[in-house]
Each structure stands twice: as structure tokens, then as C-alpha cells.
Amino acid sequence: MEKILTKLGMFRLSLSISKAPGFRLFCCLVFFCNLGFAQQIYNGDYEILGVAGEATYTYRLKEGDTLKNGPFLFQHSSQNNLDPVAIKGSFKNDIPVGLWHYSSGNYVPQKEKEFVDFSFVTRLDGIKKAVEGSYYEGLPDSTWTITRDSIGDSKVSSNQFKSEITYKEGIPQLSFTIETTENLLIGRLLRNASAHDTWTLFTKDGINEIENWVFDNGVLREVRIRVNDSVEKVLSFNQDKQEDAELIYLDENYLTIMEFGLQKQDTTHVFDHGLSSLLKENATYQHQVETMMSDLGSPVKLAVMKVKVPRYDLSKEEEKNLTAITEHYEKSRSLAGIVLTDTQLILKKLTDQKVALLYNAVENIEQTYLKKLEKLNGYRKDEVIRFIKRDALIEGLWPSGLPPREVVGKDTSGLQVAYPVKTGLTYSRSTNKLQDVEDMAHFVESVLTEIQDDLGLSLKNLKPQKQVDTKEEALVQQAGQLKIRIDSLAPSQPDDLRKALLALKGRADQQLQQYALIDQDSLETKNRRAGELKICFAEQQELVDLLIQIPDEQEELKEAYTEEVYVIFTATIMDEQVKKHIINAYEKQVLPYLLKQVQEGLSCEEIQDWMTTYRNIQDRLLQLRNEDTRRLERKLKREDNPQEVLKLLGVAL
């Protein structure tokens, strides 16, 4: 008994006292009464919102429940982790109290390592996000600060976002600020958290006004936007005659409601940028904290600024329409997903005209119909539809009316072909009624059912070989990721690099097409080729990463071949490029020659050799900066054959 009590942090009894019979009984009662309430420490694996890490906290058991009580620390970090997460605070009987700090980061290691105190140190660049504030009995209290900082060389290089909001017992009030690298927002709240007075978005220096939102006890009266130095656009609201009004949170849903209500006045799309974008970003960070605390079993609410909006209650018929639209949409989404994620179809559409038409028709349906229906369904889930006039809702989603009753596919060459719709279902395009939207959703589900039947998916006619199914799925996913990355990078690159990147994308499509032509019965051949393409696509991804570094590496070379020169006539120091013939030979002959090879198509076997040659050229150019190159420059001046130039530079092909 003495050892147990000591381990639980209670008093230690001397031997003579503990032998007293009456006191033994008292001691046992104390032990059994307090055993369930003893503080214990957890230190081990923990998961928050799917993020695995380690947590340390104290807790006690009460009637079978675990109550966190005391300091809490969660960390998702390691030497190789470039997306760390940390949460630090305290609980009292499972209720958050005192100061809390939430932080996360997304970092990229620098190429060069620094030798510090007998260790090589890798410095990081990236973004750090942090939220800090206090709780009073589970309610946000005092000033809460949200920051997003740019990290360079493992130090904070600049602040990109910062907000400060004061709470009192869970209610935001008084003045608040949100600032970025370009703007400063100052707003005011009443003691009940309602938006009030003029909210102003300034330029960073706080001098020029860009936007003004005028609130009156939660009601937005007008928005004034500075279009240029001399013109100001005013968007006005008239809610005085609106009897049915409701107080809601000022969040993304409110901004959506106002955007629909203002769509006829707002040609500048004020709710897509400026003051609105700052409020959206701030709310995003607040919601992240809310979801983390909810996952910890201690729900809190930070995004609680309030505004008043008119309400347009749904009729029973409209409720019925929305329920039917949701059912049709969810079935259509499921049907489209079955087609678009089928590995065999993705491969077969590259060579089979019928499959190509049907598969691409589903893609067309997704873009033309399902995306807008998805938005409508989202508005219903978020309960914002009852705050939007139904004609404004439909006009906002479909400004030109509902889509035409036609579906377009593509053949294997990319030529558009109309899909022959069989269903007799129809709908009115010019409408402001949810009934017509329901009819359209029903039409979409019917067409997708037709396509699924035409493809024979229900009969499993395209069932893949089990042995290669996993490999093919990974292969298609790998090629898809490569093409998505190229599509995101290519538009912003110089013309020759853009052409090289698009050539890699075309090459990946061609390789998949050739793979699809391999007979299904040739299991060994398909397995072998799938393995080869997996390696090839990985190397193409590496080549993409290398190609997009070329502009930066060109600048580094120019800097290396630039030195300061004193100009005696003007008594100034100027930058001058040295060894111009070397740089000119590289930029005008060698680099275009290398990029042309990529544009014309590299085989899988040639990719690694190409990257090795490119890296050798970069290393050699940096070496030549410090060598005597006068003879070489004279030869380069007369040479216009890129292969001969490479020989002169000492780089083997």
C-alpha cells in the first residue's frame, strides 16, 4: 500500500503510524476514493486530423472517460519532415485554458549544405503559418494573432499575412486588423460581435483607401470600391423593408450570399479579391483551429463575427426539388467516377474509337453539368440557399441559361464528336425555377447510365487482368500526375522550354497508347512493359524538374560571368560581362540544341544521358570562369556547330 500511494504522488506514511488498525482503514478509503482521479501522463503516438505525430499530456480518468488536465503538446516533425505541425497549450478537465499556440510549415531544403560545428546543416525556404491566443474556460479570450511568414535561409524573411482580433469570453469585439504585404484592413465590431461602422481596406502605408464596407449593426449598407484615382464605384443595399432577416456568421457562406445578391451591380467581382479575400483567408485559418480542437474532443468557435441577411424561406416544392437534385447529382457523380477512374478504359480510349467517344463524353458531362450541380449541392449542405433569391441563384450559376441538351465527346485523334443521346428526358434552358434544374439533373443521370451500359461496365466486359491491375492503375496515375504538373508549369515558361515540356507530355500519351495496344493475353509482356514505363515516367518527372530550373541557372551563370569594372571617364563602377563568347556559345547554340533534342523526343534510355550531359555542361561552364580561356574563346567565335562547341568545351556527348 505504501509503495502504491507513493507512486500515485500521495503522502508516504511512517511504519509506526501505518500499523495502526484504524488508520489503515482510513488509508484504504483514501486510496480507493482517489485512485480513479490520479493524474497520469501520456507520451506517445497521436493523430490529429489524419496527421500522425507524438503527443505529451497529463490526464485523469473519471467514470471511464479520459479528461486531459494540464499541459498538452503535439508535434509532427522529424529530420526528414518538411511539413511540420505543432500544437501547444493546456487543458482543465478537457476544456482548453490559457495560452495556445498552433503552427505548421511547408519547406523546401536548399541545395547547398553548410558546415557548422562539425555538422552539415541544410537550410530551409518556405512558408510558416501560426495562430496564437488564449482561452478562458474554453472560450477564446484576449487578442488572437494569425500570421503567415515567408521563410528564407531558415529565417523569417517577410510577413505575408497578419490578423489581430480581440475576444472577450468567446465574443470578438472592438477594432480588428488584417494586413498583407500590400494591404491593411481595419474594421470594427460591436460587443455582440456584429459588424459595425466602416470597414476600410488601405494600401500598406495606410494612406490610400481601396475599399469601404459600411455596416450598420450587422447590416451591410453599401460597398465603395476605388476603381482608379478618380473613379469610385458604389454598390448599395436596401434591406430596410426586409422583415425576415437573420443573424449569421461572417464567413465564406456570407460572402457567397452577398455575391449572388450583388451580381447585377457588381461588374468588378468585389467578393473575389481585396477586402473579401482577406476575410476568407482569415476565416480559413480560424476554421483550421476549430477542426483541430474538435478532433481533440474540445470544440471551440473562432469565426464568430456576425452579420444580418434577408431570408427567403424555401417552399415545400423547392425543398422537394433540392432533395431530388441532390439524389440525381450523387448518382451521376458515382456513375461518372466509375468510368473516369477505370484503368482499362483510360488505356483503351487511346486506341478504341468507341471507348474514346464514350469516355470523353463523360468528361464533357462532368465539366458542363456536374461542376455546377456540385456547387448547388454544396450551397444546400451549407444552408445558404434560403438566403438567396432563387432566380438570383440560378442566374448566378448559369448566367447564359442551363446548358444545351447535348453531349460532346472526342475520338482518338481529339476530334469532337456528338454523343447520340437516347433518353427522351428534356428541360427548359431559360428558367428561374428549381424544377427545371431538377429535370436537367435527371437528364444527366439518364445519359450517364446509357454510357455505362454502352461501355459494358455492368457486365464487366472490360475487367482487367488481376495480375497487372495494380501496376496499370499506378502507371495511369503516374502519367496523369506528370501531365498535370506539365500543364501547370508550361504556360509560364519561355517558348523553347514550353515546347520541350509539352513534348514530354505528348511522349507520355504516346507511350501509354503503345502500352494499351499490347494484347491482354500477353500477361508477361504487359507486366514487363508496365515496369519499364514506371521507371521511364519517374525519369521524365525528374527531367521536368530539371528543365524548369534552366532559367534560374542561366541567371546564375550570367552572375558568375559578371564582374564590377571601374569606368575612369565617369568615375563609376559598372557591371560588365566577361568571356562573352563562352556565354553566347552556350545560350545561342548549346542550350537550343539540347532543348531541340527534348522537343523531338527522347527515348527512355536517353533521358538519363541527356540530364548527365546538361549537368556536365553547367559544371564545366563554372570551371571555365576561373581558367585562361582566351584560345578557347577565339575558337568558339568561329564555330557554329553545337556538337563541335561541346567538344571545344570539353563535354562528351
XYZ file of C-alpha atoms in Angstrom:
653
model
C 0.000 0.000 0.000
C 2.804 2.386 0.925
C 4.536 1.873 -2.443
C 1.306 2.345 -4.410
C 0.416 5.591 -2.668
C 3.909 6.941 -3.208
C 3.795 6.064 -6.922
C 0.496 7.922 -7.243
C 2.092 11.054 -5.826
C 0.336 10.888 -2.427
C 1.916 11.021 1.042
C 4.328 8.415 2.437
C 3.426 7.006 5.908
C 5.978 6.090 8.523
C 6.000 2.437 9.542
C 4.822 3.030 13.108
C 1.770 5.080 12.104
C 0.721 2.822 9.253
C 0.428 -0.123 11.628
C -2.497 1.462 13.498
C -5.636 -0.568 12.560
C -7.994 2.425 12.412
C -5.638 4.448 10.321
C -5.129 1.527 7.925
C -8.868 1.586 7.200
C -8.795 5.355 6.627
C -5.773 4.980 4.326
C -7.524 2.328 2.225
C -10.587 4.551 1.845
C -8.402 7.460 0.678
C -6.665 5.176 -1.817
C -9.834 3.757 -3.367
C -11.558 7.151 -3.479
C -8.658 8.822 -5.225
C -7.367 6.023 -7.457
C -9.740 6.942 -10.301
C -8.803 10.628 -10.155
C -4.993 10.268 -10.113
C -3.076 12.306 -12.666
C -1.349 10.210 -15.313
C 0.988 11.136 -18.163
C 0.690 10.034 -21.773
C 3.739 10.265 -24.025
C 3.484 8.505 -27.369
C 1.894 8.270 -30.796
C -1.037 10.576 -31.510
C -3.053 11.631 -34.552
C -4.902 14.875 -35.241
C -6.939 15.247 -38.444
C -5.043 12.367 -40.036
C -1.647 13.878 -39.194
C 0.461 11.369 -37.256
C 2.866 12.615 -34.615
C 3.725 12.397 -30.926
C 1.852 13.919 -28.008
C 2.636 14.519 -24.352
C -0.107 15.440 -21.913
C -1.449 14.768 -18.428
C -4.885 13.306 -17.896
C -7.122 11.612 -15.373
C -9.856 9.024 -15.624
C -13.354 9.840 -14.462
C -16.196 7.371 -14.832
C -14.466 5.711 -17.770
C -13.713 8.993 -19.582
C -10.237 10.368 -20.207
C -10.027 14.028 -19.225
C -6.985 15.981 -20.333
C -5.819 18.054 -17.415
C -2.649 20.118 -17.638
C -0.058 20.896 -20.341
C -0.584 19.471 -23.847
C 1.992 19.207 -26.639
C 1.592 17.647 -30.092
C 4.391 17.542 -32.658
C 4.501 16.210 -36.188
C 8.147 16.715 -37.041
C 11.342 14.844 -37.795
C 14.655 15.442 -39.508
C 13.203 14.493 -42.903
C 9.754 16.057 -42.427
C 9.294 19.277 -44.414
C 5.660 19.815 -43.314
C 5.880 20.098 -39.501
C 2.866 20.698 -37.265
C 2.941 21.745 -33.593
C 0.164 22.406 -31.062
C 0.908 23.588 -27.529
C -1.496 24.568 -24.754
C -3.216 23.460 -21.548
C -6.451 21.753 -20.524
C -8.538 21.830 -17.384
C -10.971 18.917 -17.233
C -10.818 18.602 -21.032
C -11.508 22.328 -21.502
C -8.792 24.439 -23.192
C -7.435 27.182 -20.929
C -4.601 29.686 -21.022
C -2.279 30.425 -23.922
C -2.349 28.143 -27.004
C -0.019 28.089 -29.995
C -0.724 26.341 -33.322
C 1.878 26.263 -36.093
C 2.508 24.481 -39.386
C 5.025 24.821 -42.167
C 5.811 23.837 -45.703
C 9.510 23.942 -46.517
C 11.962 23.184 -49.321
C 15.595 22.331 -48.479
C 18.320 24.402 -50.110
C 20.675 22.584 -52.471
C 23.877 23.552 -50.667
C 24.684 22.327 -47.163
C 26.584 24.462 -44.676
C 29.285 23.065 -42.379
C 28.547 24.265 -38.823
C 30.187 22.928 -35.655
C 31.366 19.700 -37.282
C 27.961 19.047 -38.856
C 26.444 19.694 -42.247
C 23.327 21.867 -41.922
C 20.616 22.152 -44.573
C 18.842 25.492 -44.512
C 15.184 25.728 -45.474
C 12.973 28.032 -47.530
C 9.182 28.053 -47.420
C 6.108 29.240 -45.511
C 5.272 29.134 -41.798
C 1.717 29.619 -40.503
C 0.927 30.276 -36.838
C -2.119 31.017 -34.678
C -1.751 32.153 -31.072
C -4.322 33.136 -28.462
C -5.762 32.385 -25.042
C -8.857 30.575 -23.822
C -10.913 31.355 -20.736
C -12.930 28.313 -19.683
C -12.926 27.022 -23.280
C -13.821 30.363 -24.873
C -11.394 32.496 -26.926
C -10.289 35.440 -24.813
C -7.929 38.415 -25.232
C -6.130 39.101 -28.546
C -5.722 36.283 -31.076
C -2.991 36.633 -33.690
C -2.713 34.781 -37.001
C 0.481 35.039 -39.083
C 1.831 33.657 -42.350
C 5.559 34.247 -42.769
C 7.909 33.673 -45.668
C 10.986 31.707 -44.613
C 14.311 32.178 -46.393
C 17.605 30.645 -45.339
C 15.866 29.203 -42.237
C 14.888 32.707 -41.057
C 11.729 34.799 -41.298
C 12.323 36.929 -44.384
C 8.940 38.698 -44.512
C 5.432 38.664 -43.076
C 2.795 37.925 -45.720
C -0.337 37.871 -43.573
C -1.201 39.006 -40.053
C -4.524 39.439 -38.275
C -5.299 40.568 -34.730
C -8.782 40.109 -33.277
C -9.767 40.752 -29.662
C -12.198 38.368 -27.916
C -13.984 38.599 -24.592
C -15.454 35.341 -23.324
C -15.724 33.965 -26.866
C -17.122 37.113 -28.494
C -14.948 39.140 -30.925
C -15.351 42.871 -30.391
C -13.778 46.313 -30.726
C -11.426 47.049 -33.612
C -9.514 44.379 -35.550
C -6.817 44.454 -38.220
C -5.750 42.191 -41.084
C -2.666 43.072 -43.109
C -0.722 41.607 -46.008
C 2.348 42.698 -47.952
C 0.122 45.038 -49.989
C -2.947 45.961 -47.932
C -4.211 46.820 -44.456
C -7.812 46.178 -43.338
C -9.267 47.922 -40.288
C -12.750 47.026 -39.076
C -14.954 47.379 -36.027
C -17.320 45.072 -34.144
C -19.999 45.746 -31.552
C -19.867 43.978 -28.192
C -22.271 41.320 -29.533
C -19.807 40.575 -32.416
C -21.963 42.307 -35.045
C -20.136 44.121 -37.838
C -20.499 47.869 -37.469
C -19.312 51.176 -38.889
C -16.995 51.465 -41.902
C -14.500 48.708 -42.646
C -11.666 50.117 -44.749
C -9.054 48.425 -46.889
C -5.977 50.648 -47.213
C -2.779 50.382 -49.172
C 0.021 49.024 -46.980
C 1.135 52.506 -45.913
C -2.369 53.183 -44.563
C -2.857 56.274 -46.727
C -4.939 55.395 -49.799
C -8.369 53.795 -49.359
C -9.143 50.944 -51.768
C -12.464 49.606 -50.432
C -15.018 50.654 -47.818
C -17.739 48.363 -46.483
C -20.342 50.295 -44.489
C -22.157 48.253 -41.806
C -24.989 49.300 -39.524
C -25.495 46.944 -36.587
C -24.674 43.886 -38.691
C -26.362 45.049 -41.898
C -24.134 45.819 -44.901
C -25.471 49.084 -46.346
C -23.013 49.764 -49.159
C -19.640 48.870 -50.648
C -17.423 51.586 -52.116
C -14.616 50.465 -54.426
C -11.808 52.648 -55.735
C -11.515 51.723 -59.420
C -8.750 54.249 -60.101
C -7.534 57.546 -58.650
C -10.604 59.470 -59.792
C -13.430 56.913 -60.018
C -15.258 55.220 -57.144
C -17.891 52.515 -57.709
C -20.681 52.263 -55.131
C -22.747 49.094 -54.572
C -25.767 49.786 -52.405
C -28.155 47.559 -50.451
C -31.681 48.173 -49.300
C -32.719 45.814 -46.517
C -34.967 48.221 -44.609
C -38.164 46.652 -45.956
C -36.959 43.106 -45.429
C -38.929 41.733 -42.482
C -37.425 38.244 -42.465
C -33.773 38.747 -41.555
C -31.371 36.523 -39.651
C -28.065 36.993 -37.861
C -25.381 34.659 -39.268
C -21.595 34.313 -39.079
C -19.467 36.463 -41.366
C -17.656 33.680 -43.209
C -17.314 32.246 -46.713
C -21.051 31.489 -46.800
C -21.966 35.124 -46.106
C -19.659 36.305 -48.880
C -21.299 33.793 -51.229
C -24.757 35.122 -50.279
C -23.724 38.727 -50.911
C -22.065 37.816 -54.210
C -25.313 36.341 -55.531
C -27.296 39.316 -54.259
C -24.974 41.802 -55.972
C -24.272 40.016 -59.240
C -26.234 42.512 -61.373
C -24.484 45.533 -59.814
C -21.038 44.035 -59.259
C -19.112 44.037 -62.542
C -15.784 44.209 -60.670
C -16.436 40.947 -58.746
C -15.614 42.622 -55.448
C -16.094 39.392 -53.486
C -13.330 37.633 -55.436
C -10.476 39.838 -54.222
C -9.484 42.733 -51.975
C -11.192 43.025 -48.589
C -13.219 39.874 -49.208
C -10.139 37.732 -49.888
C -8.550 38.862 -46.601
C -11.674 37.870 -44.666
C -11.754 34.493 -46.438
C -8.097 33.736 -45.678
C -8.527 34.713 -42.036
C -11.631 32.529 -41.720
C -9.717 29.605 -43.279
C -7.084 29.732 -40.538
C -9.756 30.070 -37.849
C -11.619 27.032 -39.196
C -8.377 25.019 -39.149
C -8.024 25.677 -35.412
C -11.702 24.824 -34.879
C -11.379 21.454 -36.647
C -8.170 20.602 -34.751
C -9.748 21.367 -31.375
C -12.862 19.421 -32.352
C -10.652 16.442 -33.175
C -9.073 16.820 -29.729
C -12.559 16.484 -28.243
C -12.768 20.137 -27.146
C -14.791 22.104 -29.738
C -14.227 25.872 -29.923
C -15.500 28.635 -32.210
C -13.263 31.420 -33.527
C -15.005 32.559 -36.734
C -17.931 34.246 -34.985
C -18.176 37.777 -36.417
C -21.868 38.349 -37.120
C -23.889 39.974 -39.913
C -27.572 40.233 -40.704
C -29.000 39.000 -44.029
C -32.503 38.701 -45.508
C -34.069 35.238 -45.538
C -36.101 33.708 -48.382
C -37.655 30.550 -46.956
C -37.913 27.514 -49.210
C -41.342 26.267 -50.173
C -42.200 22.570 -49.806
C -41.945 22.198 -53.576
C -38.476 23.783 -53.608
C -37.336 21.527 -50.752
C -38.540 18.566 -52.807
C -36.695 19.866 -55.899
C -33.425 20.254 -53.989
C -33.709 16.771 -52.473
C -34.239 15.273 -55.940
C -31.353 17.337 -57.416
C -29.030 16.019 -54.704
C -30.084 12.416 -55.388
C -29.588 12.777 -59.155
C -26.252 14.541 -58.661
C -24.862 11.928 -56.266
C -25.871 9.062 -58.579
C -24.380 10.912 -61.562
C -21.157 11.609 -59.690
C -20.882 7.926 -58.823
C -21.539 6.832 -62.430
C -19.004 9.326 -63.811
C -16.451 8.242 -61.228
C -16.782 4.578 -62.239
C -15.985 5.483 -65.859
C -13.278 8.103 -65.322
C -11.275 6.038 -62.819
C -11.404 2.739 -64.702
C -7.792 1.955 -65.598
C -8.670 -0.223 -68.578
C -10.899 2.498 -70.044
C -8.200 5.135 -69.636
C -5.832 2.954 -71.633
C -8.401 1.629 -74.105
C -9.651 5.130 -75.052
C -6.236 5.816 -76.573
C -6.798 3.233 -79.319
C -10.529 2.384 -79.410
C -12.796 4.944 -81.144
C -15.993 3.910 -79.359
C -14.404 3.917 -75.912
C -12.757 7.263 -76.672
C -16.112 8.813 -77.623
C -17.907 7.486 -74.539
C -15.106 8.237 -72.061
C -14.645 11.783 -73.354
C -18.419 12.297 -73.334
C -18.374 11.606 -69.586
C -15.568 14.135 -69.175
C -17.713 16.637 -71.084
C -20.692 15.938 -68.811
C -18.520 16.478 -65.753
C -17.348 19.881 -66.988
C -20.665 21.030 -68.476
C -23.152 19.775 -65.889
C -21.699 18.182 -62.760
C -19.432 21.012 -61.612
C -22.312 23.487 -61.333
C -24.608 20.880 -59.785
C -21.856 20.171 -57.276
C -21.794 23.867 -56.333
C -25.561 23.917 -55.929
C -25.406 20.807 -53.757
C -22.673 22.424 -51.656
C -24.802 25.531 -51.113
C -27.622 23.299 -49.935
C -25.365 21.498 -47.443
C -24.039 24.831 -46.156
C -27.641 26.059 -45.761
C -27.094 29.243 -47.753
C -29.808 28.740 -50.390
C -32.516 30.095 -48.069
C -30.663 33.425 -48.011
C -30.531 33.745 -51.823
C -33.438 34.563 -54.120
C -33.984 31.527 -56.317
C -33.823 33.453 -59.615
C -30.523 35.054 -58.491
C -29.204 31.622 -57.513
C -29.947 30.037 -60.898
C -28.765 33.079 -62.849
C -25.529 33.168 -60.858
C -24.767 29.508 -61.527
C -25.910 29.536 -65.165
C -25.664 33.156 -66.485
C -26.440 32.055 -70.063
C -29.218 29.683 -69.082
C -28.979 25.946 -68.426
C -26.558 24.076 -70.753
C -27.863 22.854 -74.140
C -29.329 19.350 -74.156
C -26.331 17.846 -75.947
C -23.209 15.915 -75.024
C -19.929 16.113 -76.932
C -17.164 13.514 -76.942
C -13.862 13.121 -78.794
C -12.361 10.361 -80.908
C -8.804 9.029 -80.529
C -7.409 11.905 -82.589
C -9.077 14.536 -80.397
C -11.753 15.444 -82.949
C -15.072 16.432 -81.344
C -17.967 14.031 -81.984
C -21.562 14.394 -80.732
C -22.749 11.613 -78.434
C -26.122 10.240 -79.660
C -28.383 10.838 -76.633
C -31.099 8.174 -76.359
C -33.192 9.389 -73.431
C -36.317 11.383 -74.117
C -35.950 13.461 -70.934
C -35.801 17.202 -71.513
C -35.745 20.515 -69.640
C -36.173 24.243 -70.209
C -32.923 26.187 -70.581
C -34.389 29.641 -69.876
C -35.645 29.328 -66.336
C -35.576 30.675 -62.800
C -37.196 27.593 -61.284
C -35.544 24.725 -59.413
C -37.933 22.277 -61.141
C -36.068 22.768 -64.437
C -32.729 22.258 -62.672
C -34.134 19.009 -61.258
C -35.185 17.943 -64.776
C -31.674 18.689 -66.063
C -30.074 16.678 -63.238
C -32.376 13.757 -64.082
C -31.359 14.027 -67.762
C -27.649 13.911 -66.810
C -28.113 10.785 -64.674
C -30.005 9.088 -67.515
C -27.280 9.848 -70.099
C -24.526 8.586 -67.779
C -26.474 5.368 -67.229
C -26.680 4.951 -71.027
C -22.925 5.446 -71.393
C -22.137 2.986 -68.623
C -24.321 0.381 -70.344
C -22.706 1.127 -73.735
C -19.287 0.550 -72.209
C -20.472 -2.743 -70.766
C -19.185 -1.924 -67.302
C -22.174 -3.553 -65.656
C -21.303 -6.798 -67.461
C -17.589 -6.441 -66.570
C -16.631 -6.837 -70.223
C -13.594 -4.680 -69.597
C -12.491 -6.432 -66.431
C -8.665 -6.167 -66.229
C -6.240 -8.963 -65.601
C -5.791 -9.125 -61.830
C -2.030 -9.601 -62.081
C -1.483 -6.295 -63.894
C -4.427 -4.313 -62.495
C -2.448 -2.718 -59.667
C 0.513 -1.912 -61.893
C -1.688 -0.384 -64.579
C -3.550 1.733 -62.047
C -0.277 3.062 -60.642
C 1.021 3.630 -64.175
C -2.008 5.647 -65.265
C -1.875 7.666 -62.043
C 1.832 8.334 -62.514
C 1.347 9.501 -66.102
C -1.616 11.643 -65.032
C 0.429 13.383 -62.339
C 3.225 14.023 -64.848
C 0.805 15.622 -67.332
C -0.921 17.723 -64.663
C 2.441 19.039 -63.495
C 3.467 19.903 -67.057
C 0.128 21.653 -67.692
C 0.648 23.793 -64.583
C 4.256 24.699 -65.429
C 4.351 25.041 -69.223
C 2.340 28.279 -69.713
C 4.745 30.379 -67.622
C 7.947 29.120 -69.295
C 9.910 30.652 -72.207
C 8.814 29.354 -75.621
C 11.604 26.802 -76.130
C 11.147 25.352 -72.635
C 7.365 25.287 -73.029
C 7.719 23.282 -76.255
C 10.108 20.859 -74.542
C 7.687 20.305 -71.644
C 4.704 19.760 -73.954
C 6.778 17.298 -75.971
C 7.306 15.266 -72.786
C 3.549 15.306 -72.175
C 2.889 14.078 -75.716
C 5.541 11.418 -75.302
C 3.818 10.094 -72.142
C 0.494 9.845 -74.016
C 2.201 8.031 -76.884
C 3.841 5.537 -74.518
C 0.525 4.792 -72.814
C -1.109 4.357 -76.207
C 1.537 1.834 -77.258
C 1.126 0.022 -73.943
C -2.644 -0.186 -74.470
C -2.098 -1.979 -77.791
C -0.345 -4.895 -76.083
C -2.639 -7.932 -76.148
C -4.456 -8.564 -72.845
C -3.419 -12.203 -73.052
C 0.289 -11.251 -73.157
C 0.483 -11.006 -69.383
C 4.270 -11.322 -69.184
C 4.807 -8.641 -71.838
C 2.364 -6.224 -70.180
C 3.975 -6.750 -66.784
C 7.444 -6.128 -68.151
C 6.413 -3.024 -70.101
C 4.500 -1.625 -67.110
C 7.672 -1.891 -65.030
C 9.724 -0.172 -67.739
C 7.240 2.678 -68.093
C 7.139 3.193 -64.342
C 10.877 3.892 -64.377
C 10.562 5.990 -67.538
C 7.797 8.215 -66.165
C 9.819 8.765 -62.982
C 12.784 9.858 -65.095
C 10.545 12.143 -67.163
C 9.360 13.735 -63.921
C 12.991 14.280 -62.944
C 13.643 15.813 -66.359
C 10.694 18.205 -65.906
C 12.157 19.334 -62.583
C 15.496 19.937 -64.254
C 14.032 21.826 -67.225
C 12.184 24.362 -65.091
C 15.452 25.166 -63.281
C 17.141 26.265 -66.520
C 16.094 29.980 -66.370
C 17.456 30.307 -62.817
C 20.660 28.510 -63.740
C 21.088 30.820 -66.731
C 20.910 33.784 -64.363
C 23.457 32.160 -62.060
C 25.832 31.714 -65.000
C 25.419 35.347 -66.013
C 26.172 36.451 -62.461
C 29.236 34.211 -62.375
C 30.489 35.752 -65.634
C 29.847 39.318 -64.465
C 32.354 41.474 -62.635
C 32.498 45.064 -61.442
C 34.564 47.422 -63.611
C 35.659 50.934 -62.723
C 34.891 53.412 -65.524
C 37.525 56.137 -65.289
C 35.663 58.635 -67.509
C 32.541 58.666 -65.326
C 34.233 57.677 -62.049
C 31.625 54.959 -61.514
C 31.577 51.198 -61.037
C 29.576 49.188 -63.564
C 28.788 45.504 -64.115
C 30.408 44.010 -67.183
C 30.069 40.542 -68.634
C 33.360 38.740 -69.191
C 34.186 35.866 -71.548
C 31.159 36.729 -73.672
C 31.953 34.175 -76.363
C 31.544 31.321 -73.858
C 28.141 32.523 -72.625
C 26.981 33.321 -76.173
C 28.010 29.863 -77.416
C 26.057 28.267 -74.585
C 22.888 30.361 -74.927
C 22.716 30.539 -78.730
C 23.980 27.096 -79.721
C 24.336 24.544 -76.927
C 21.110 25.155 -74.990
C 18.841 25.371 -78.093
C 20.486 22.177 -79.368
C 19.754 20.343 -76.101
C 16.160 21.576 -75.909
C 15.549 20.581 -79.519
C 16.508 17.016 -78.590
C 13.785 17.018 -75.925
C 11.275 18.587 -78.320
C 11.949 15.905 -80.940
C 11.536 13.165 -78.345
C 13.895 11.316 -76.035
C 13.594 7.584 -75.549
C 13.503 6.231 -72.013
C 17.119 5.147 -72.387
C 18.238 8.618 -73.489
C 16.766 10.680 -70.647
C 19.464 9.962 -68.055
C 22.231 10.576 -70.605
C 20.644 13.916 -71.552
C 20.446 15.055 -67.922
C 24.043 13.975 -67.284
C 25.226 15.941 -70.327
C 23.330 19.036 -69.215
C 24.764 18.901 -65.678
C 28.283 18.340 -67.022
C 27.889 21.442 -69.198
C 26.837 23.540 -66.188
C 29.787 22.319 -64.127
C 32.225 22.901 -66.981
C 30.993 26.456 -67.577
C 31.529 27.314 -63.920
C 35.053 25.845 -64.085
C 35.925 27.861 -67.198
C 35.122 31.103 -65.374
C 38.401 30.778 -63.468
C 40.566 29.388 -66.290
C 42.549 31.042 -69.050
C 40.100 30.742 -71.955
C 41.468 33.221 -74.496
C 42.380 30.498 -77.016
C 39.049 28.721 -76.455
C 37.106 31.934 -76.990
C 38.814 32.554 -80.316
C 37.777 29.072 -81.488
C 34.211 29.468 -80.176
C 33.887 32.753 -82.052
C 34.319 30.897 -85.368
C 32.288 27.759 -84.511
C 28.525 27.436 -85.165
C 28.089 23.659 -84.861
C 26.705 22.879 -81.360
C 28.310 19.439 -81.288
C 31.711 20.928 -82.085
C 31.117 23.616 -79.457
C 30.542 20.896 -76.866
C 33.810 19.234 -77.883
C 35.648 22.548 -77.503
C 34.122 22.964 -74.051
C 35.380 19.509 -73.140
C 31.965 17.907 -72.664
C 31.470 14.413 -74.036
C 28.178 13.599 -75.773
